[in-house]
Amino acid sequence: MTTLHERKNYRAAIMQALYDAAEDNRPGATGAGLHDDLHMPEQDLAAACSYLVGEGLVEVDRTTRNTPATVALTHEGIRHMEAEEEESA
């Protein structure tokens, strides 16, 4: 069972990976790429993406197995990450 701390870290890692991709003019990432790059269990990736969709921060296209095929930041997600970047500066 994933702890609350782990779930928050997974969500933050996904957001940062997508924000970094957006800065490199890549509109999003594949679910498989996030899984590999972040070393995140598939179920936790799917759960984190579902949470972020619910918050309006990402858009997800899912596979037939209901796992993320592609994940991209929404406009609100970009604004959220920019606000965090400003706070930490």
Short mmCIF file of C-alpha atoms in Angstrom, two decimals:
data_model
loop_
_atom_site.label_atom_id
_atom_site.label_comp_id
_atom_site.label_asym_id
_atom_site.label_seq_id
_atom_site.Cartn_x
_atom_site.Cartn_y
_atom_site.Cartn_z
CA MET A 1 0.00 0.00 0.00
CA THR A 2 1.34 3.38 -1.02
CA THR A 3 1.64 5.98 1.72
CA LEU A 4 0.29 9.51 1.45
CA HIS A 5 3.86 10.82 1.31
CA GLU A 6 4.67 8.51 -1.62
CA ARG A 7 1.48 9.48 -3.48
CA LYS A 8 2.30 13.18 -3.11
CA ASN A 9 5.85 12.55 -4.30
CA TYR A 10 4.59 10.62 -7.33
CA ARG A 11 2.21 13.43 -8.28
CA ALA A 12 4.95 16.05 -7.86
CA ALA A 13 7.38 13.98 -9.95
CA ILE A 14 4.85 13.62 -12.77
CA MET A 15 4.11 17.35 -12.75
CA GLN A 16 7.83 18.21 -12.80
CA ALA A 17 8.55 15.77 -15.64
CA LEU A 18 5.70 17.22 -17.71
CA TYR A 19 6.74 20.80 -16.92
CA ASP A 20 10.31 20.02 -17.98
CA ALA A 21 8.97 18.50 -21.20
CA ALA A 22 6.87 21.61 -21.86
CA GLU A 23 9.94 23.81 -21.42
CA ASP A 24 11.66 21.70 -24.10
CA ASN A 25 8.68 22.27 -26.46
CA ARG A 26 7.45 18.71 -25.99
CA PRO A 27 3.72 18.81 -25.31
CA GLY A 28 3.60 15.82 -22.98
CA ALA A 29 4.93 12.38 -22.25
CA THR A 30 3.94 8.81 -22.75
CA GLY A 31 2.77 6.79 -19.80
CA ALA A 32 5.47 4.23 -20.53
CA GLY A 33 8.09 6.97 -20.60
CA LEU A 34 6.96 8.35 -17.25
CA HIS A 35 6.88 4.83 -15.82
CA ASP A 36 10.46 4.20 -16.95
CA ASP A 37 11.90 7.63 -16.17
CA LEU A 38 10.32 7.96 -12.74
CA HIS A 39 10.62 4.27 -11.74
CA MET A 40 7.02 4.39 -10.62
CA PRO A 41 4.78 1.32 -10.33
CA GLU A 42 2.14 1.26 -13.08
CA GLN A 43 -0.79 1.29 -10.65
CA ASP A 44 0.64 4.28 -8.79
CA LEU A 45 1.23 6.12 -12.06
CA ALA A 46 -2.37 5.54 -13.10
CA ALA A 47 -3.67 6.64 -9.68
CA ALA A 48 -1.50 9.76 -9.63
CA CYS A 49 -2.61 10.71 -13.14
CA SER A 50 -6.26 10.21 -12.20
CA TYR A 51 -5.80 12.50 -9.20
CA LEU A 52 -4.10 15.17 -11.32
CA VAL A 53 -6.88 14.95 -13.93
CA GLY A 54 -9.39 15.51 -11.15
CA GLU A 55 -7.50 18.63 -10.11
CA GLY A 56 -7.55 19.89 -13.71
CA LEU A 57 -3.75 19.89 -13.92
CA VAL A 58 -3.19 17.22 -16.60
CA GLU A 59 -4.98 15.56 -19.51
CA VAL A 60 -4.61 11.82 -20.00
CA ASP A 61 -5.32 9.57 -22.94
CA ARG A 62 -5.67 6.03 -21.66
CA THR A 63 -4.90 2.64 -23.14
CA THR A 64 -7.47 -0.13 -23.31
CA ARG A 65 -6.06 -1.37 -19.97
CA ASN A 66 -6.94 2.05 -18.48
CA THR A 67 -3.28 2.98 -18.01
CA PRO A 68 -1.96 6.34 -19.22
CA ALA A 69 -0.95 6.28 -22.89
CA THR A 70 -0.09 9.99 -23.00
CA VAL A 71 -0.07 12.65 -20.32
CA ALA A 72 0.12 16.42 -20.81
CA LEU A 73 -0.16 19.49 -18.62
CA THR A 74 -3.24 21.61 -18.98
CA HIS A 75 -3.01 25.39 -19.01
CA GLU A 76 -3.89 25.31 -15.32
CA GLY A 77 -1.14 22.75 -14.74
CA ILE A 78 1.42 25.05 -16.34
CA ARG A 79 0.21 27.97 -14.23
CA HIS A 80 0.45 25.79 -11.11
CA MET A 81 4.04 24.82 -11.90
CA GLU A 82 5.00 28.41 -12.72
CA ALA A 83 3.58 29.55 -9.36
CA GLU A 84 5.62 26.88 -7.56
CA GLU A 85 8.73 27.92 -9.48
CA GLU A 86 8.21 31.56 -8.47
CA GLU A 87 7.69 30.59 -4.82
CA SER A 88 10.95 28.64 -4.70
CA ALA A 89 12.98 31.41 -6.37
#
